[in-house]
mmCIF file of C-alpha atoms and ligand atoms in Angstrom:
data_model
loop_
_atom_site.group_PDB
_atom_site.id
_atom_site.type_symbol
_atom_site.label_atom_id
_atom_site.label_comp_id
_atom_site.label_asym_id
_atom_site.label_seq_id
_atom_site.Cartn_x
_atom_site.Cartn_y
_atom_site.Cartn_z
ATOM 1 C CA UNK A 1 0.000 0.000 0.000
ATOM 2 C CA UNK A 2 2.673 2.306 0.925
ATOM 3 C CA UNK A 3 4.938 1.434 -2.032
ATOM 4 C CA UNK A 4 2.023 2.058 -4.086
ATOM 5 C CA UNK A 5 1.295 6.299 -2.559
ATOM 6 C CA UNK A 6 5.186 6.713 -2.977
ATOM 7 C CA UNK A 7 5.133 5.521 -7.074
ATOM 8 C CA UNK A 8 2.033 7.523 -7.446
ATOM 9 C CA UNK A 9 3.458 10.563 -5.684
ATOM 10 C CA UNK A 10 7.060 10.080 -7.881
ATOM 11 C CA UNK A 11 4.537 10.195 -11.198
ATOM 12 C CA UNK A 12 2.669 13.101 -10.010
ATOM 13 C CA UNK A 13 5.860 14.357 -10.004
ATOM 14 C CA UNK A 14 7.187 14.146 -12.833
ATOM 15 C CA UNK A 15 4.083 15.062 -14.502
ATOM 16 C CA UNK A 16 4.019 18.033 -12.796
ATOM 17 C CA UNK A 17 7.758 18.571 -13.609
ATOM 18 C CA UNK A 18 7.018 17.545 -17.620
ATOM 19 C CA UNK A 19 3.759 19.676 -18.027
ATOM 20 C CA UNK A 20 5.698 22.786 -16.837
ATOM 21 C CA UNK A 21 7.185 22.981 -20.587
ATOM 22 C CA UNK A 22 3.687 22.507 -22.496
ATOM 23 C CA UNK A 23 2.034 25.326 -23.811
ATOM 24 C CA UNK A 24 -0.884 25.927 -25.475
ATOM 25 C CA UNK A 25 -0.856 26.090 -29.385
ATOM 26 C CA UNK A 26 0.396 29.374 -30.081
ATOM 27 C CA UNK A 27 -1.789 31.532 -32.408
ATOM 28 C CA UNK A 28 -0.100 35.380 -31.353
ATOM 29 C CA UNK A 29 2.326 36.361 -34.253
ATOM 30 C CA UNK A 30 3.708 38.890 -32.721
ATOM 31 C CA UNK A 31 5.701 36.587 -30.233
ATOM 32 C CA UNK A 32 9.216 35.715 -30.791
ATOM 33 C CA UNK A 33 9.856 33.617 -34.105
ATOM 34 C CA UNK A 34 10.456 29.747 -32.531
ATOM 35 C CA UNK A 35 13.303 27.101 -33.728
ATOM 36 C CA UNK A 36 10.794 24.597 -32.694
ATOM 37 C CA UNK A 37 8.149 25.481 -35.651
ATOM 38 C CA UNK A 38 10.549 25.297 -38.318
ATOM 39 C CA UNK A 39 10.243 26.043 -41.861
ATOM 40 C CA UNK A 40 13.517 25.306 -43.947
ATOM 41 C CA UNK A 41 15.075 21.266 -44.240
ATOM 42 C CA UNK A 42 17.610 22.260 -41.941
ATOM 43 C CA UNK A 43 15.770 24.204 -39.490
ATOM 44 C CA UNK A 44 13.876 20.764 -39.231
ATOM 45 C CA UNK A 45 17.177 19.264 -38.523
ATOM 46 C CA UNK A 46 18.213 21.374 -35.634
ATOM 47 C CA UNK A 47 14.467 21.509 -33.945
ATOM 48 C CA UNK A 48 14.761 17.854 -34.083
ATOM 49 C CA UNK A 49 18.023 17.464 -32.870
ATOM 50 C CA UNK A 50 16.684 19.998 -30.128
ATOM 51 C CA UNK A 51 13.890 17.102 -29.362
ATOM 52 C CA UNK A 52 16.086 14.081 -29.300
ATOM 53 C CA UNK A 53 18.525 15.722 -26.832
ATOM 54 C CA UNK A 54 15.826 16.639 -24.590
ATOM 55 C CA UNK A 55 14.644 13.536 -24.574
ATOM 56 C CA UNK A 56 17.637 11.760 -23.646
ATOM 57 C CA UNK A 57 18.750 14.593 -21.094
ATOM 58 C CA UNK A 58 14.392 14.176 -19.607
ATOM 59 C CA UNK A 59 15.765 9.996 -19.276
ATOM 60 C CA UNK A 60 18.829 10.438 -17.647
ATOM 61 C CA UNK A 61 16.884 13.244 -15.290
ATOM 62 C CA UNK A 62 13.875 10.880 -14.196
ATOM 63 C CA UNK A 63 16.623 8.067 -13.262
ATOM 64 C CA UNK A 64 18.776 10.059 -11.111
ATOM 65 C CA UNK A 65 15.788 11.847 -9.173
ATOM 66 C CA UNK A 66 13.980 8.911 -9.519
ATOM 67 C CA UNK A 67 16.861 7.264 -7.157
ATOM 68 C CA UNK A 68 17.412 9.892 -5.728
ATOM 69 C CA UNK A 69 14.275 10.761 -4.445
ATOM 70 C CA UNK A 70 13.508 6.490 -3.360
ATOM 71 C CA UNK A 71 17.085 6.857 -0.933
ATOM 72 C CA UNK A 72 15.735 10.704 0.326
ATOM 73 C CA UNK A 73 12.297 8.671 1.687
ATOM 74 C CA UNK A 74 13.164 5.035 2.039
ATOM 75 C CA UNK A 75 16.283 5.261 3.769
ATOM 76 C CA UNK A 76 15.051 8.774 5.844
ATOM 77 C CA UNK A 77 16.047 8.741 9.382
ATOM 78 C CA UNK A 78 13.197 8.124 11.357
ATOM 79 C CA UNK A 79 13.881 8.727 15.121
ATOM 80 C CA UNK A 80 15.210 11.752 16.816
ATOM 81 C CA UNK A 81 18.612 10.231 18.048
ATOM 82 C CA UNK A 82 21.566 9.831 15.876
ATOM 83 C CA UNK A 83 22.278 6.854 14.337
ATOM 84 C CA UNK A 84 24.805 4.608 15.971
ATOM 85 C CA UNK A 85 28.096 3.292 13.699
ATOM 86 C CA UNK A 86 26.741 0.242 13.636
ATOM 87 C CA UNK A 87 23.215 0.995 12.238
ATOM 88 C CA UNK A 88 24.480 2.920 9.358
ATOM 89 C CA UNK A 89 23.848 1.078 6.193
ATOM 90 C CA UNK A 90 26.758 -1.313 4.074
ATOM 91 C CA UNK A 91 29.669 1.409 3.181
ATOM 92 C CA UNK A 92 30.039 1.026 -0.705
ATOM 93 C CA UNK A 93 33.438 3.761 -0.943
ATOM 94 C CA UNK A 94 35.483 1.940 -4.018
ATOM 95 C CA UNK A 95 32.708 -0.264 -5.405
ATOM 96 C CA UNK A 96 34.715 -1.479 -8.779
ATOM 97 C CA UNK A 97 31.647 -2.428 -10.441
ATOM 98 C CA UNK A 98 29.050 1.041 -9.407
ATOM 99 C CA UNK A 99 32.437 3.287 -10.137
ATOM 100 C CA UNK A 100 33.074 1.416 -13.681
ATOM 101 C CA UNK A 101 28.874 1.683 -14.264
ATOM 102 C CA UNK A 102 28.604 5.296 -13.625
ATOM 103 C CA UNK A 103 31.906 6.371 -15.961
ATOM 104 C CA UNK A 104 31.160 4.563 -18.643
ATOM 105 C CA UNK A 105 26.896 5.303 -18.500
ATOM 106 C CA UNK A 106 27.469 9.045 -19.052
ATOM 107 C CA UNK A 107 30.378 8.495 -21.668
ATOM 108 C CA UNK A 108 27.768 6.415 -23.774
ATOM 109 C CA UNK A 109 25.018 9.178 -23.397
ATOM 110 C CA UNK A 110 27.227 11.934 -24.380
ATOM 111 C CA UNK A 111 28.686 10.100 -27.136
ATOM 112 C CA UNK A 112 25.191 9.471 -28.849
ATOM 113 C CA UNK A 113 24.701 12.887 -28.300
ATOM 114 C CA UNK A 114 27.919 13.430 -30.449
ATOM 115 C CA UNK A 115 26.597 11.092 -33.178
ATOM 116 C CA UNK A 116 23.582 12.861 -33.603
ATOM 117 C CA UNK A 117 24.660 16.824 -33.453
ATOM 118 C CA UNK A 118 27.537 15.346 -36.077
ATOM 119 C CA UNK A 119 24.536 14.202 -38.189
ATOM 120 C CA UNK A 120 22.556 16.964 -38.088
ATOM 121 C CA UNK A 121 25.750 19.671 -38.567
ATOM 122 C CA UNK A 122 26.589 17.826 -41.834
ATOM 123 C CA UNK A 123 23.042 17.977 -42.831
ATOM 124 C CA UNK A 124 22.437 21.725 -41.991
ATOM 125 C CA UNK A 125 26.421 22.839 -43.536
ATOM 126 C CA UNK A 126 26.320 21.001 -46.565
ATOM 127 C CA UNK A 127 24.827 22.601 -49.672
ATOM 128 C CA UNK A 128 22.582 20.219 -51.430
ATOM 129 C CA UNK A 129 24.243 19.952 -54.850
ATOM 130 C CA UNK A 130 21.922 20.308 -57.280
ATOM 131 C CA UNK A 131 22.683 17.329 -59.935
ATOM 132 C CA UNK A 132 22.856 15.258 -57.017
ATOM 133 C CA UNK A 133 19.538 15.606 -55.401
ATOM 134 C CA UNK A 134 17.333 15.892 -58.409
ATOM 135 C CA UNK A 135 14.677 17.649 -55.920
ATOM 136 C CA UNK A 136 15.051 20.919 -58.065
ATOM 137 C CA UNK A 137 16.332 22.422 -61.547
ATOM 138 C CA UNK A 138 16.487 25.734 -60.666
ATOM 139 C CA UNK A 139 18.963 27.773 -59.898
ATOM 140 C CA UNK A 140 20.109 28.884 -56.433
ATOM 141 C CA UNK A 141 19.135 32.321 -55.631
ATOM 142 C CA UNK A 142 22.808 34.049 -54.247
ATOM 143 C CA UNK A 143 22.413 36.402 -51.587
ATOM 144 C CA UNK A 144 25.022 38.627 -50.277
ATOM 145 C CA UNK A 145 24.637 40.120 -46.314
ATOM 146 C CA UNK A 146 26.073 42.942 -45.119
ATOM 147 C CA UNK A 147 25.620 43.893 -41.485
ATOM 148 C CA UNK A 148 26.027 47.453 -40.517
ATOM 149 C CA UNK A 149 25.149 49.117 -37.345
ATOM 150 C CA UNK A 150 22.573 48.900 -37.314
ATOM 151 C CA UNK A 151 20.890 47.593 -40.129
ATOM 152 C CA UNK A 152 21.255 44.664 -43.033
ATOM 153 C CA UNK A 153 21.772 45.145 -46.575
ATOM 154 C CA UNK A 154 20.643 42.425 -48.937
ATOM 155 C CA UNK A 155 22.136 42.261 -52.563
ATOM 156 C CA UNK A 156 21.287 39.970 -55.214
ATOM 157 C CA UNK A 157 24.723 40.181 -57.547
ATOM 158 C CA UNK A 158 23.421 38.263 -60.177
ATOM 159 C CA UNK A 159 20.141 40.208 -60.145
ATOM 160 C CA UNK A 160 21.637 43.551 -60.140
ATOM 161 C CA UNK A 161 19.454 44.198 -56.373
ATOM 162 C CA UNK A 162 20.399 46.132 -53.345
ATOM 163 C CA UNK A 163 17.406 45.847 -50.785
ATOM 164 C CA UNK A 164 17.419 46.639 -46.998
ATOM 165 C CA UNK A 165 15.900 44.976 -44.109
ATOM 166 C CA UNK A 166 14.071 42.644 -46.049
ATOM 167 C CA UNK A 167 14.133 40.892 -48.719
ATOM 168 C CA UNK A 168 12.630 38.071 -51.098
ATOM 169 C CA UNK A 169 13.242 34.541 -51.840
ATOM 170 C CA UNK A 170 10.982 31.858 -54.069
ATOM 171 C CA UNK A 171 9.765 29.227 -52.241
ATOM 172 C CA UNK A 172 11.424 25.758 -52.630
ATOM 173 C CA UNK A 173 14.437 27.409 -54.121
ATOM 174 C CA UNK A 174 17.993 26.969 -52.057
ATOM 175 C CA UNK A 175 19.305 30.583 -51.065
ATOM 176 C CA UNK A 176 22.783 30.857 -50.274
ATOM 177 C CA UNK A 177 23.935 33.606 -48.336
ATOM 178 C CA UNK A 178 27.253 34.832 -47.575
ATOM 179 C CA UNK A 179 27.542 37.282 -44.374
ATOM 180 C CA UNK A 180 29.441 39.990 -43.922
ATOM 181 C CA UNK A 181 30.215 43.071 -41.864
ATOM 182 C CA UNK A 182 31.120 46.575 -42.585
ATOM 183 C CA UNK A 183 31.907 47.386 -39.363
ATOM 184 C CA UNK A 184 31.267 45.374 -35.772
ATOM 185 C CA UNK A 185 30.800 41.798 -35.678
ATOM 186 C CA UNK A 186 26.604 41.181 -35.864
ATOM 187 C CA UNK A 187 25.204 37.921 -36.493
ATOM 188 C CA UNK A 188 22.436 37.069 -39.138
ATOM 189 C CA UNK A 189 19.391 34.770 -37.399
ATOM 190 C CA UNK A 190 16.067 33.899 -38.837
ATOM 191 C CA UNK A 191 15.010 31.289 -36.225
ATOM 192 C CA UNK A 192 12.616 29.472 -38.480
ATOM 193 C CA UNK A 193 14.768 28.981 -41.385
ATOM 194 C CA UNK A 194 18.123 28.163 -40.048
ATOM 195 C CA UNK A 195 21.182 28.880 -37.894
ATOM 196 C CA UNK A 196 22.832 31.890 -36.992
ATOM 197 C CA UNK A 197 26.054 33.443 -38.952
ATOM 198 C CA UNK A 198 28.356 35.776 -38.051
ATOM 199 C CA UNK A 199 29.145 38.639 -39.616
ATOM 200 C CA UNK A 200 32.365 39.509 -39.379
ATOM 201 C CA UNK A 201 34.203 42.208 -40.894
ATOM 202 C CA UNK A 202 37.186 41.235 -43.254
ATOM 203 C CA UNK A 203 35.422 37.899 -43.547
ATOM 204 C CA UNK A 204 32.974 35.874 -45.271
ATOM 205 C CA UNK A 205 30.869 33.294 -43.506
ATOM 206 C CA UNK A 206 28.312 31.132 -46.082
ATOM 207 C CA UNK A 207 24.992 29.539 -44.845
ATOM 208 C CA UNK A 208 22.287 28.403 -47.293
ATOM 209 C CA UNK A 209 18.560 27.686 -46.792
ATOM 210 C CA UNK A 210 15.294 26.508 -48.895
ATOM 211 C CA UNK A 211 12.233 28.014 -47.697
ATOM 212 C CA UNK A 212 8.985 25.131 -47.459
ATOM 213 C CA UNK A 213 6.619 27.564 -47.348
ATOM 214 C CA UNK A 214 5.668 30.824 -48.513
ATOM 215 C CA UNK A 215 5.226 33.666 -46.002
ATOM 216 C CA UNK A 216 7.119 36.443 -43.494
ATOM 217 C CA UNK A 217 9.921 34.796 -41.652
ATOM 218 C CA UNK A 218 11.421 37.277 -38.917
ATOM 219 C CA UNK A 219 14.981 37.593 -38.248
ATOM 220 C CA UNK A 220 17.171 39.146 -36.207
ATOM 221 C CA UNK A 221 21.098 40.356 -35.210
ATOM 222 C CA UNK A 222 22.121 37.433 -32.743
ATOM 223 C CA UNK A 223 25.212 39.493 -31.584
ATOM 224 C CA UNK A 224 25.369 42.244 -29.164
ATOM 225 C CA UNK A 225 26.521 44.639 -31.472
ATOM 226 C CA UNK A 226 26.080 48.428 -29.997
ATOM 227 C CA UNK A 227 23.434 50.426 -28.769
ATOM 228 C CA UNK A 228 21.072 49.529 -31.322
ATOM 229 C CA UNK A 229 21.429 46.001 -31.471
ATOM 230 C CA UNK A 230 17.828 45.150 -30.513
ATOM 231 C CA UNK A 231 16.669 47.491 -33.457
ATOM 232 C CA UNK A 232 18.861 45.282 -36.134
ATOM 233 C CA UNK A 233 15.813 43.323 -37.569
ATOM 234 C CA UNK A 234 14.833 41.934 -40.669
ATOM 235 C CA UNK A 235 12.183 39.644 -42.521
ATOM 236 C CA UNK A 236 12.841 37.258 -44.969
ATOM 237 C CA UNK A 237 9.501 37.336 -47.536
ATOM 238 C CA UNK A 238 9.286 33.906 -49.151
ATOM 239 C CA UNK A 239 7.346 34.303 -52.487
ATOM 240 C CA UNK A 240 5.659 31.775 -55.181
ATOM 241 C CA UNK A 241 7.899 31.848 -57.672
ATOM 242 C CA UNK A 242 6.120 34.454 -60.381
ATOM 243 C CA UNK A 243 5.555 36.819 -57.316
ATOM 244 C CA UNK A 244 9.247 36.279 -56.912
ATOM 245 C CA UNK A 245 9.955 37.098 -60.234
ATOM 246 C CA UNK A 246 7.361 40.764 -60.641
ATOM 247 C CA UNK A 247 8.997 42.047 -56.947
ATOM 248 C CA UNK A 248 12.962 41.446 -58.733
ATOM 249 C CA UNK A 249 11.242 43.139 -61.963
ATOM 250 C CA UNK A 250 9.994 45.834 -60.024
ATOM 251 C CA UNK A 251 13.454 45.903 -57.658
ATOM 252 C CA UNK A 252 15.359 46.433 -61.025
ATOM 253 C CA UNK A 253 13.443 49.387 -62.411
ATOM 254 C CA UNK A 254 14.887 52.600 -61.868
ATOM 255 C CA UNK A 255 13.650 55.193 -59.717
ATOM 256 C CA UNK A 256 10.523 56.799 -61.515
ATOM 257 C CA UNK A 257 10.015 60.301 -62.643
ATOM 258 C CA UNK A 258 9.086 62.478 -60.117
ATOM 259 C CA UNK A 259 6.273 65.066 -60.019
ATOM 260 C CA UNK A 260 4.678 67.933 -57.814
ATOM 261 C CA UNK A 261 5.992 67.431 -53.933
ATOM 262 C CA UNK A 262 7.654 64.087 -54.456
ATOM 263 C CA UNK A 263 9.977 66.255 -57.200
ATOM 264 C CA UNK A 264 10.634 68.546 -54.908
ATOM 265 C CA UNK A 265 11.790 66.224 -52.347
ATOM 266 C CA UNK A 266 13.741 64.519 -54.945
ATOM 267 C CA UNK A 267 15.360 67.745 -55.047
ATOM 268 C CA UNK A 268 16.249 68.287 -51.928
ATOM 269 C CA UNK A 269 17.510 64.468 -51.688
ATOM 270 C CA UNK A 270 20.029 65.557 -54.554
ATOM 271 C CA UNK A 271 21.127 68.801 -53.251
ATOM 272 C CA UNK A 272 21.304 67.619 -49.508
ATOM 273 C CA UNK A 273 23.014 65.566 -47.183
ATOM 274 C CA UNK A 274 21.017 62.569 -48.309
ATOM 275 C CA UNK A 275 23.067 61.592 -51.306
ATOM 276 C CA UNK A 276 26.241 61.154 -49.690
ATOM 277 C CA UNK A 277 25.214 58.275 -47.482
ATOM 278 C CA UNK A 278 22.574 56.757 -50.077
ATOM 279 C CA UNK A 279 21.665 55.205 -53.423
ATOM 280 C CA UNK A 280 19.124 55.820 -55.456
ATOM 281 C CA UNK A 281 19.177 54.437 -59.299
ATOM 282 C CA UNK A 282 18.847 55.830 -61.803
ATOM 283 C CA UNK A 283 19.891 59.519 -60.242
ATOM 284 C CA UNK A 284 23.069 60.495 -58.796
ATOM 285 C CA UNK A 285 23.192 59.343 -55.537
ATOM 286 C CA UNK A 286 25.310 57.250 -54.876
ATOM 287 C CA UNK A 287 26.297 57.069 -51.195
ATOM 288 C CA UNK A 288 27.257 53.433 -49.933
ATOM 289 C CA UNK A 289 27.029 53.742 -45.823
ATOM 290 C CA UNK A 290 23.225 53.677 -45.749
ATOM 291 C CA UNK A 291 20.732 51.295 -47.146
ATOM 292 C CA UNK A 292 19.882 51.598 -51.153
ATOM 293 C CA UNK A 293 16.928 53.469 -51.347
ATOM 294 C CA UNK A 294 15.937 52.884 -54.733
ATOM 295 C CA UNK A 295 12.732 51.279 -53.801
ATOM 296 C CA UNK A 296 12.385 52.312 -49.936
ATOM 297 C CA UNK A 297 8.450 52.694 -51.094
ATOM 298 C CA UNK A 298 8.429 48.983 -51.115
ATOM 299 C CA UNK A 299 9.686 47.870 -48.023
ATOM 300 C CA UNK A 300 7.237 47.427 -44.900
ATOM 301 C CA UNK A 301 9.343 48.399 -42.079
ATOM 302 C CA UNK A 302 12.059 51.430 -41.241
ATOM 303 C CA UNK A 303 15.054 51.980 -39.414
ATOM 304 C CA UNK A 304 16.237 48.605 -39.038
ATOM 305 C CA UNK A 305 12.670 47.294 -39.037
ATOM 306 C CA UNK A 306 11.939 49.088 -36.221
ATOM 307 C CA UNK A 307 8.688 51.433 -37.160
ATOM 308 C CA UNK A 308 6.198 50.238 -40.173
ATOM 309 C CA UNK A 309 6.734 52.266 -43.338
ATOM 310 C CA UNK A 310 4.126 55.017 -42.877
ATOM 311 C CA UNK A 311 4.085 58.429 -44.188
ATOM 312 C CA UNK A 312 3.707 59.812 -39.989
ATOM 313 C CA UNK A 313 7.110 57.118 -39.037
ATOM 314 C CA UNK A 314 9.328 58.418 -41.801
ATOM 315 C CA UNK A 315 8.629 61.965 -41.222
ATOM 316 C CA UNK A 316 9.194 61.404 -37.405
ATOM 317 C CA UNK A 317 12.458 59.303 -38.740
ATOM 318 C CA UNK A 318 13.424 62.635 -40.861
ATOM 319 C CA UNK A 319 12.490 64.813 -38.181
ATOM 320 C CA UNK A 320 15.222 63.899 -35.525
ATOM 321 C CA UNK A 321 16.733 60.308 -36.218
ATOM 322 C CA UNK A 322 18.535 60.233 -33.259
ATOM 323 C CA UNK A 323 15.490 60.823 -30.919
ATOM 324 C CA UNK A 324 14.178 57.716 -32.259
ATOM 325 C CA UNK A 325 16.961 55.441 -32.171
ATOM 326 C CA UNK A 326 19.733 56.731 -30.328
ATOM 327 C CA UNK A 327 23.248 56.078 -31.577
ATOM 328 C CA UNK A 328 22.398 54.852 -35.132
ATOM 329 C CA UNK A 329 24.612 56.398 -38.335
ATOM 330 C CA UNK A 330 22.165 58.984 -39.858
ATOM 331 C CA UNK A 331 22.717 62.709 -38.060
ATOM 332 C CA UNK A 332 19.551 65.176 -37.210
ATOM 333 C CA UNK A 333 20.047 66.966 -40.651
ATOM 334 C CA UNK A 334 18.146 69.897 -39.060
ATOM 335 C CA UNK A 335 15.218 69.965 -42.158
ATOM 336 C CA UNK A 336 11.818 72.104 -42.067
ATOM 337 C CA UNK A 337 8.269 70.835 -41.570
ATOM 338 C CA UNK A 338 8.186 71.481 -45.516
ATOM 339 C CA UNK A 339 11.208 69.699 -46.462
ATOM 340 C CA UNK A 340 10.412 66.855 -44.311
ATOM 341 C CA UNK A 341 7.072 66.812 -45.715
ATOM 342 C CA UNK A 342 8.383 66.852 -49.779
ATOM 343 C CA UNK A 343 10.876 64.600 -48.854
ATOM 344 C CA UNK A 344 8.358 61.720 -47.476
ATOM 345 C CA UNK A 345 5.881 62.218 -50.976
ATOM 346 C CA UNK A 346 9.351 61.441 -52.315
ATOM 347 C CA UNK A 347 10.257 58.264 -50.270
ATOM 348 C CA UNK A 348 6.550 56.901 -50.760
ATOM 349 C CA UNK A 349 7.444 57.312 -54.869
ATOM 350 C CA UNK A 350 10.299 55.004 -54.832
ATOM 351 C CA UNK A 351 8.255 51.724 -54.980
HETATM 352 CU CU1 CUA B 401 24.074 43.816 -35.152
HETATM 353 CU CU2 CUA B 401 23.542 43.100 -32.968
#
């Protein structure tokens, strides 16, 4: 009877222990993008990798407490007066056979462990090569990253593209990346579709990915970076493939013609501060140590993905940058309600 309450309190236990982990389904998007939902063949690799080491870590947990918990109550001290020398239970200090049991137990565990993360890293390094796999014709899409502080630049070389703080892929299609840094070391991070890459200046890391599913994937800079670090993120948009194709057709049109206020902020874009830090084709600015604004109309998000692109957030951006994200590159360039106001029918233009 009493062997039975102890097993039953030992599973209530460990459910209580297990359960602590579950949550509900989660249906709020605007919680942090999860490694467990993946959405990429090797983000599938890691999240399970994630599961099979919890499992084996939630084993060798329930054993030891399990064993640890039946010596705490079945060998308790019951009285009040100390035991005596002789009632002290057999003395097992250099037991050949527990000592041997308990080295080699953990040294098995840890090296299945090895096996599998050795698995999975080969699977999630290795670029599938196309002739090989036969699971697609097409080409790779060839992305280069730049991290600046504190923002990402995105350029398609073959495709002629410069994009910030997002940017597209086709679905099904293998996207390799290689990461860089202009100045600080950041790391690139979209939790869904793979694993984080450093950035590093002087160097180039490489990382590829193939997108199941079409849709916003978030990502984010993984490495403290500078005051701004938190405000370094980004969104990978995964397109069918003819959407694909119309946003890199539109992406490789040059700026349009400008009329009324939007000319006049084009104007002031020219004449001003604005072209020495940025691009816009087809005009010329040229400026390298901001983002390409070429099609800035396009994109969804601001500074670093830090505001939604709105006509009120990028005249409060123009207004006083540095009010709104202390620290980052771009200086208060002092402009007038009027300026600011030509300069945003300009901004909205370049889609
Ligand atoms: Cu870039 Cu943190």
């Amino acid at each position: 009877m009493k062997r039975i309450r102890f097993l039953s309190l030992l599973a209530f236990v460990w459910i209580l222990v297990f359960s602590a982990g579950c949550a509900a389904g989660r249906e709020d998007m605007s919680m942090p993008p999860s490694t467990m939902e993946p959405a990429s063949p090797s983000g599938i690799v890691m999240s399970d990798l994630m599961i099979q080491s919890f499992i084996i870590a939630g084993v060798v947990f329930v054993i030891v407490e399990s064993l640890l918990l039946v010596a705490v109550f079945r060998h308790r001290h019951r009285g009040v007066e100390p035991l005596k020398a002789s009632e002290l239970p057999p003395q097992t200090e250099g037991h050949n056979l527990l000592e041997s049991a308990w080295t080699i137990a953990p040294a098995i565990v840890l090296a299945i462990v090895f096996y599998l993360s050795i698995i999975a890293y080969q699977a999630v390094e290795d670029v599938p090569l196309f002739a090989n796999t036969g699971q697609s014709q097409d080409e790779p899409v060839n992305i280069r990253v730049v991290g600046y502080q504190f923002w990402w630049e995105f350029e398609y070389p073959e495709l002629g593209i410069s994009t910030a703080n997002e940017y597209h892929v086709p679905v099904n299609t293998i996207v390799t990346l290689s990461i860089e840094s202009r100045d600080v070391i950041h790391s690139y991070w979209v939790p869904r579709l793979g694993r984080k890459v450093d950035g590093i200046p002087g160097h180039v890391n490489h990382t590829w990915f193939k997108a199941l599913e079409p849709g916003e994937y978030v990502g984010e800079c993984a490495e403290l970076c500078g005051e701004q670090h938190a405000h370094m993120r980004f969104k990978v948009i995964v397109d069918s493939p003819e959407d694909f194709q119309k946003w890199v057709a539109a992406q490789q049109a040059p700026a349009p013609e400008m009329t009324g206020a939007a000319a006049a902020g084009e104007e002031i874009f020219l004449q001003g501060a604005c072209r020495a830090c940025h691009t816009i084709n087809g005009t010329e600015a040229n400026g390298r140590a901001g983002p390409d604004l070429t099609h800035i109309g396009s994109r969804s998000t601001i500074a670093g993905g830090m505001m939604d692109n709105t006509a009120e957030n990028m005249a409060k951006w123009l207004s006083d940058p540095q009010r709104i994200k202390p620290g980052n590159k771009m200086p208060n360039l002092g402009l007038t309600d009027d300026q600011i106001n030509s300069l945003v029918k300009f901004m909205q233009n370049l889609k």
